[in-house]
Amino acid sequence: MALMPLTAFLFQKKEENENVTDELILLINEIAAACKEIAGKVRKAGLLGVLGSAGKVNVQGEEVQKLDELANEILFQSLKNCGKVCQITSEEVEDALIVSEAGYAVAFDPLDGSSNIDVNVSIGTIFSIHKDSVMQPGREQVAAGYVIYGPSTMLVMSLGDGVVGFTLDPESGNFLLSHPKIELPEKGKIYSINEANRNKWTSEGLRWFIDYLKTEKYTQRYVGSMVADVHRTLLKGGIFIYPADEKNTNGKLRLLYEAKPMAFLIEQAGGLSSDGTQSLLDIYPHELHQRVPVIIGSRWEVEKCLEYIKEYG
Ligand code: AHG
Ligand code: MN
Ligand code: MN
């Protein structure tokens, strides 16, 4: 039976979800088209001479990879020209680009998992869409999602009424609805955290929690690309954590284009998110590139983690 293409799905959604306007449908199609182009570059990077460093440091103080820059360019061009976007925020650009007074405001991480580009490990693009401004709590997002450039190229997104997944069909060039309803298992058996930082974590309770999971026969998986670690958590359950530590006192991940969109997806799929005290979707952004500690995943593990943090600090 033929799978439904993205555009047909969006027009069907328009009938049942008032947030889905023609403008939003056009915008999501623009993002999907830009990510298809990025996927093309990612899959031939070694042939295009776009591997390695661009020899620059970005506003995050991180070395920019050539593919980060290329992906950023592709997304900026698409969004600037689509005529539906009023404000564009990118991990790779210090200030938001104001395009017009009103419309959809988009924040994106053009390429997440940059440290994995040169070693051919899954990376992705993350996007968050608000009405008028991205400086709002994540709960107000109109849509959020990511494209993961893995063995398959998949678009996973939510329009505020559940989570769906599309797989890119290389022959037709269409994103086809391969996952009509992604729901997080109530409890998983995988935890995902960079344990190299264990002794630097500011929360003693977190160390106790991770040790507890080890007694509960959990396994550990950590790709180092948030998109890949969250995608696995969405499909298999468990917990993904990037905590605050002595070096990164607010954690490493950025609220606007990593934590907020991913928390939106995880909560829409039945899971929970927290910065250790509140849902990541309730945080009022005060800075474009602000960082937050990230605890997201299945309800059972997130609640248990928060119990340990409450108990042991
Ligand atoms: P980006 O490549 O966009 O800077 O994001 C990298 C992030 C995220 O993808 C991942 O979860 C995290 O960095 C991994 O950080 P560590 O290498 O410190 O574990
Ligand atoms: Mn990232
Ligand atoms: Mn990035």
Short mmCIF file of C-alpha atoms and ligand atoms in Angstrom, two decimals:
data_model
loop_
_atom_site.label_atom_id
_atom_site.label_comp_id
_atom_site.label_asym_id
_atom_site.label_seq_id
_atom_site.Cartn_x
_atom_site.Cartn_y
_atom_site.Cartn_z
CA MET A 1 0.00 0.00 0.00
CA ALA A 2 1.51 3.38 -1.03
CA LEU A 3 2.70 5.49 1.92
CA MET A 4 1.41 9.05 2.24
CA PRO A 5 3.81 11.80 1.11
CA LEU A 6 4.56 14.71 3.48
CA THR A 7 2.54 17.32 1.57
CA ALA A 8 -0.60 15.15 1.43
CA PHE A 9 -0.22 14.48 5.17
CA LEU A 10 0.05 18.22 5.92
CA PHE A 11 -3.06 19.10 3.89
CA GLN A 12 -4.95 16.28 5.66
CA LYS A 13 -3.79 17.74 9.01
CA LYS A 14 -5.09 21.16 7.94
CA GLU A 15 -8.62 19.72 8.19
CA GLU A 16 -8.21 18.76 11.87
CA ASN A 17 -5.59 21.13 13.33
CA GLU A 18 -6.24 24.88 13.17
CA ASN A 19 -2.50 25.60 13.66
CA VAL A 20 -1.80 24.02 10.28
CA THR A 21 -2.19 26.91 7.83
CA ASP A 22 -1.21 27.01 4.15
CA GLU A 23 1.75 29.18 5.20
CA LEU A 24 2.95 26.59 7.73
CA ILE A 25 2.56 23.82 5.14
CA LEU A 26 4.72 25.81 2.72
CA LEU A 27 7.30 26.50 5.45
CA ILE A 28 7.59 22.86 6.50
CA ASN A 29 7.95 21.85 2.85
CA GLU A 30 10.73 24.43 2.48
CA ILE A 31 12.56 23.00 5.51
CA ALA A 32 12.09 19.44 4.18
CA ALA A 33 13.44 20.48 0.76
CA ALA A 34 16.45 22.22 2.34
CA CYS A 35 17.19 19.11 4.42
CA LYS A 36 16.97 16.92 1.32
CA GLU A 37 19.65 19.14 -0.22
CA ILE A 38 21.73 18.90 2.99
CA ALA A 39 21.31 15.11 2.95
CA GLY A 40 22.72 15.08 -0.58
CA LYS A 41 25.81 17.02 0.52
CA VAL A 42 26.23 14.91 3.70
CA ARG A 43 26.15 11.68 1.70
CA LYS A 44 28.87 12.86 -0.72
CA ALA A 45 30.84 15.06 1.70
CA GLY A 46 34.06 13.12 1.13
CA LEU A 47 33.74 13.66 -2.62
CA LEU A 48 32.92 17.39 -2.39
CA GLY A 49 35.87 18.32 -0.22
CA VAL A 50 33.47 19.61 2.48
CA LEU A 51 34.74 17.47 5.32
CA GLY A 52 36.83 18.98 8.08
CA SER A 53 37.02 22.37 9.69
CA ALA A 54 36.02 25.66 8.06
CA GLY A 55 38.85 27.23 10.05
CA LYS A 56 36.47 29.45 12.04
CA VAL A 57 35.04 29.59 15.58
CA ASN A 58 31.30 30.34 15.97
CA VAL A 59 29.37 32.32 18.57
CA GLN A 60 29.38 29.18 20.73
CA GLY A 61 33.18 29.25 20.78
CA GLU A 62 33.16 25.98 18.86
CA GLU A 63 35.16 25.17 15.73
CA VAL A 64 32.84 25.33 12.68
CA GLN A 65 32.93 22.40 10.27
CA LYS A 66 32.58 23.07 6.53
CA LEU A 67 29.33 21.09 6.49
CA ASP A 68 27.93 23.17 9.38
CA GLU A 69 28.43 26.26 7.23
CA LEU A 70 27.04 24.65 4.08
CA ALA A 71 23.92 23.39 5.90
CA ASN A 72 23.46 26.83 7.47
CA GLU A 73 23.67 28.54 4.04
CA ILE A 74 21.14 26.14 2.50
CA LEU A 75 18.61 26.66 5.30
CA PHE A 76 19.04 30.45 5.38
CA GLN A 77 18.48 30.71 1.60
CA SER A 78 15.34 28.55 1.76
CA LEU A 79 13.80 30.34 4.71
CA LYS A 80 14.64 33.88 3.55
CA ASN A 81 13.06 33.29 0.13
CA CYS A 82 9.92 31.42 1.18
CA GLY A 83 8.19 34.63 2.23
CA LYS A 84 6.52 33.10 5.31
CA VAL A 85 9.30 33.66 7.86
CA CYS A 86 9.69 36.82 9.95
CA GLN A 87 12.72 35.82 12.05
CA ILE A 88 15.54 33.29 11.56
CA THR A 89 17.78 32.06 14.40
CA SER A 90 20.68 29.68 13.76
CA GLU A 91 23.20 28.05 16.09
CA GLU A 92 25.87 29.30 13.67
CA VAL A 93 24.79 32.99 13.65
CA GLU A 94 25.14 35.37 16.61
CA ASP A 95 21.97 37.43 16.04
CA ALA A 96 18.51 36.55 14.75
CA LEU A 97 17.84 37.73 11.20
CA ILE A 98 14.66 39.85 11.20
CA VAL A 99 12.98 39.34 7.81
CA SER A 100 9.61 40.98 8.48
CA GLU A 101 7.26 42.08 11.27
CA ALA A 102 4.95 39.05 11.57
CA GLY A 103 4.92 35.44 10.40
CA TYR A 104 6.63 32.26 11.51
CA ALA A 105 9.84 32.48 13.53
CA VAL A 106 12.27 29.60 13.01
CA ALA A 107 15.23 28.51 15.13
CA PHE A 108 17.49 25.75 13.83
CA ASP A 109 20.65 23.78 14.45
CA PRO A 110 21.74 23.33 10.82
CA LEU A 111 23.93 20.37 11.59
CA ASP A 112 23.82 18.65 14.99
CA GLY A 113 26.59 16.25 15.95
CA SER A 114 29.36 18.05 14.06
CA SER A 115 32.04 16.01 15.82
CA ASN A 116 30.64 12.96 14.00
CA ILE A 117 30.68 14.36 10.44
CA ASP A 118 34.20 13.22 9.51
CA VAL A 119 33.74 9.75 10.98
CA ASN A 120 30.50 9.06 9.07
CA VAL A 121 28.26 8.72 12.12
CA SER A 122 24.60 9.88 12.05
CA ILE A 123 24.08 13.66 12.28
CA GLY A 124 20.99 15.79 11.79
CA THR A 125 19.18 19.12 11.47
CA ILE A 126 16.87 20.34 14.28
CA PHE A 127 14.15 22.99 13.83
CA SER A 128 11.67 24.84 16.04
CA ILE A 129 8.77 26.97 14.72
CA HIS A 130 6.85 29.65 16.64
CA LYS A 131 4.42 32.38 15.62
CA ASP A 132 6.23 35.78 15.45
CA SER A 133 9.14 35.09 17.85
CA VAL A 134 11.23 32.16 19.10
CA MET A 135 11.71 33.92 22.46
CA GLN A 136 8.74 32.01 23.95
CA PRO A 137 8.43 28.90 26.11
CA GLY A 138 8.66 25.65 24.18
CA ARG A 139 5.03 24.80 24.96
CA GLU A 140 4.06 27.59 22.50
CA GLN A 141 5.84 25.98 19.56
CA VAL A 142 3.59 25.57 16.51
CA ALA A 143 5.80 22.75 15.21
CA ALA A 144 9.20 21.21 15.91
CA GLY A 145 11.23 18.39 14.47
CA TYR A 146 14.47 17.08 13.08
CA VAL A 147 15.88 15.35 10.04
CA ILE A 148 18.36 12.60 10.85
CA TYR A 149 20.96 11.71 8.20
CA GLY A 150 21.44 8.07 9.19
CA PRO A 151 21.14 4.76 7.30
CA SER A 152 17.82 6.33 6.23
CA THR A 153 17.11 10.04 5.99
CA MET A 154 14.11 10.56 8.28
CA LEU A 155 12.01 13.63 9.11
CA VAL A 156 10.44 13.36 12.59
CA MET A 157 8.11 16.15 13.69
CA SER A 158 5.15 17.22 15.78
CA LEU A 159 2.43 19.78 15.00
CA GLY A 160 1.26 19.70 18.61
CA ASP A 161 -0.94 16.62 18.18
CA GLY A 162 1.42 13.65 18.36
CA VAL A 163 4.69 12.70 16.66
CA VAL A 164 5.06 11.39 13.11
CA GLY A 165 8.01 10.11 11.09
CA PHE A 166 8.72 10.27 7.36
CA THR A 167 11.40 8.33 5.51
CA LEU A 168 13.01 9.84 2.40
CA ASP A 169 12.49 7.65 -0.65
CA PRO A 170 15.68 8.20 -2.67
CA GLU A 171 13.93 7.17 -5.91
CA SER A 172 10.98 9.58 -5.75
CA GLY A 173 12.68 12.19 -3.54
CA ASN A 174 9.52 12.17 -1.37
CA PHE A 175 9.36 11.99 2.42
CA LEU A 176 6.85 9.15 2.97
CA LEU A 177 4.86 8.57 6.18
CA SER A 178 6.66 5.50 7.55
CA HIS A 179 5.87 6.14 11.26
CA PRO A 180 2.24 7.43 11.60
CA LYS A 181 2.35 7.59 15.40
CA ILE A 182 5.59 7.56 17.40
CA GLU A 183 4.98 6.88 21.11
CA LEU A 184 7.62 6.52 23.79
CA PRO A 185 7.49 3.32 25.88
CA GLU A 186 6.54 4.13 29.53
CA LYS A 187 9.88 2.64 30.61
CA GLY A 188 12.96 1.65 28.62
CA LYS A 189 16.24 -0.07 29.39
CA ILE A 190 18.78 2.31 27.83
CA TYR A 191 20.45 5.33 29.40
CA SER A 192 22.37 7.84 27.30
CA ILE A 193 24.88 10.24 28.87
CA ASN A 194 28.57 11.12 28.37
CA GLU A 195 29.99 9.40 31.47
CA ALA A 196 33.46 10.82 30.78
CA ASN A 197 32.14 13.93 32.58
CA ARG A 198 30.83 11.96 35.61
CA ASN A 199 33.21 13.47 38.18
CA LYS A 200 32.36 17.00 36.97
CA TRP A 201 28.54 16.67 37.18
CA THR A 202 27.25 19.24 39.65
CA SER A 203 24.46 16.88 40.81
CA GLU A 204 25.49 14.13 43.25
CA GLY A 205 21.99 12.66 42.85
CA LEU A 206 22.68 12.13 39.16
CA ARG A 207 25.70 9.94 39.96
CA TRP A 208 23.53 7.89 42.35
CA PHE A 209 20.80 7.62 39.66
CA ILE A 210 23.19 6.34 36.98
CA ASP A 211 24.65 3.81 39.45
CA TYR A 212 21.08 2.69 40.28
CA LEU A 213 20.29 2.10 36.59
CA LYS A 214 23.39 -0.10 36.37
CA THR A 215 21.93 -2.33 39.10
CA GLU A 216 18.68 -2.47 37.09
CA LYS A 217 20.49 -4.01 34.10
CA TYR A 218 20.18 -0.99 31.79
CA THR A 219 22.51 -0.74 28.83
CA GLN A 220 24.28 2.49 27.80
CA ARG A 221 24.18 4.02 24.33
CA TYR A 222 25.78 7.39 23.50
CA VAL A 223 26.28 8.50 19.87
CA GLY A 224 27.35 12.07 20.63
CA SER A 225 24.81 13.46 18.14
CA MET A 226 21.76 14.64 20.10
CA VAL A 227 19.53 13.89 17.09
CA ALA A 228 20.65 10.24 17.03
CA ASP A 229 20.44 9.78 20.82
CA VAL A 230 16.97 11.38 20.98
CA HIS A 231 15.72 9.47 17.92
CA ARG A 232 16.67 6.17 19.57
CA THR A 233 15.06 7.32 22.86
CA LEU A 234 11.82 8.23 21.02
CA LEU A 235 11.63 4.81 19.39
CA LYS A 236 13.02 2.58 22.18
CA GLY A 237 12.42 4.58 25.37
CA GLY A 238 14.92 5.18 28.17
CA ILE A 239 16.58 8.45 29.10
CA PHE A 240 18.97 10.97 27.50
CA ILE A 241 20.81 13.41 29.76
CA TYR A 242 23.23 16.26 29.13
CA PRO A 243 23.66 17.65 32.68
CA ALA A 244 25.28 20.75 34.11
CA ASP A 245 28.91 20.24 35.09
CA GLU A 246 31.78 22.32 36.48
CA LYS A 247 32.81 23.40 32.94
CA ASN A 248 29.29 23.86 31.49
CA THR A 249 27.37 25.25 34.46
CA ASN A 250 24.14 25.33 32.39
CA GLY A 251 24.95 22.19 30.47
CA LYS A 252 26.09 22.24 26.83
CA LEU A 253 22.85 22.02 24.82
CA ARG A 254 21.11 25.16 23.62
CA LEU A 255 17.52 25.86 24.58
CA LEU A 256 16.12 27.39 21.39
CA TYR A 257 17.24 24.89 18.75
CA GLU A 258 18.18 21.72 20.63
CA ALA A 259 16.49 21.34 24.04
CA LYS A 260 13.10 22.97 23.27
CA PRO A 261 12.30 21.19 19.97
CA MET A 262 13.47 17.82 21.31
CA ALA A 263 11.52 18.26 24.56
CA PHE A 264 8.43 19.12 22.48
CA LEU A 265 8.75 15.86 20.53
CA ILE A 266 9.46 13.72 23.60
CA GLU A 267 6.50 15.16 25.56
CA GLN A 268 4.22 14.91 22.51
CA ALA A 269 5.24 11.23 22.30
CA GLY A 270 4.24 10.65 25.96
CA GLY A 271 7.60 11.21 27.66
CA LEU A 272 8.87 13.89 30.03
CA SER A 273 11.53 16.62 29.93
CA SER A 274 13.26 18.63 32.64
CA ASP A 275 16.19 20.94 33.33
CA GLY A 276 16.29 19.34 36.78
CA THR A 277 13.56 21.55 38.24
CA GLN A 278 10.93 22.22 35.53
CA SER A 279 9.80 21.00 32.11
CA LEU A 280 12.07 22.33 29.39
CA LEU A 281 8.87 23.55 27.70
CA ASP A 282 8.13 25.99 30.54
CA ILE A 283 11.44 27.89 30.43
CA TYR A 284 11.15 31.52 29.28
CA PRO A 285 14.18 32.14 27.00
CA HIS A 286 16.21 35.23 27.88
CA GLU A 287 19.11 34.78 25.45
CA LEU A 288 19.23 33.46 21.89
CA HIS A 289 22.00 30.92 22.56
CA GLN A 290 21.36 30.13 26.20
CA ARG A 291 22.25 26.64 27.38
CA VAL A 292 20.15 24.41 29.67
CA PRO A 293 20.69 21.08 31.39
CA VAL A 294 18.68 18.42 29.50
CA ILE A 295 16.91 15.39 31.01
CA ILE A 296 14.47 13.83 28.52
CA GLY A 297 12.93 10.42 27.92
CA SER A 298 10.43 7.88 29.22
CA ARG A 299 8.19 8.98 32.09
CA TRP A 300 9.47 6.34 34.52
CA GLU A 301 13.19 7.14 34.11
CA VAL A 302 12.78 10.93 34.12
CA GLU A 303 10.64 10.82 37.29
CA LYS A 304 13.15 8.46 38.97
CA CYS A 305 16.07 10.74 37.97
CA LEU A 306 14.29 13.79 39.44
CA GLU A 307 13.61 11.84 42.67
CA TYR A 308 17.38 11.15 43.04
CA ILE A 309 18.26 14.79 42.30
CA LYS A 310 15.67 15.94 44.87
CA GLU A 311 16.94 13.44 47.48
CA TYR A 312 20.72 13.83 47.00
CA GLY A 313 21.09 17.25 45.38
P1 AHG B 1 26.49 20.52 17.59
O1 AHG B 1 27.27 19.60 16.73
O2 AHG B 1 25.29 21.13 16.92
O3 AHG B 1 27.36 21.53 18.28
O4 AHG B 1 25.84 19.65 18.76
C1 AHG B 1 26.63 18.73 19.42
C2 AHG B 1 25.98 18.40 20.73
C3 AHG B 1 24.90 17.33 20.62
O5 AHG B 1 24.67 16.91 19.32
C4 AHG B 1 25.45 16.19 21.42
O6 AHG B 1 24.45 15.62 22.22
C5 AHG B 1 26.52 16.84 22.28
O7 AHG B 1 26.99 17.94 21.55
C6 AHG B 1 27.65 15.90 22.55
O8 AHG B 1 28.52 16.60 23.41
P2 AHG B 1 29.77 15.82 24.06
O9 AHG B 1 30.68 15.49 22.94
O10 AHG B 1 30.33 16.83 25.03
O11 AHG B 1 29.23 14.60 24.78
MN MN B 2 23.63 20.57 18.09
MN MN B 3 25.17 22.24 15.19
#
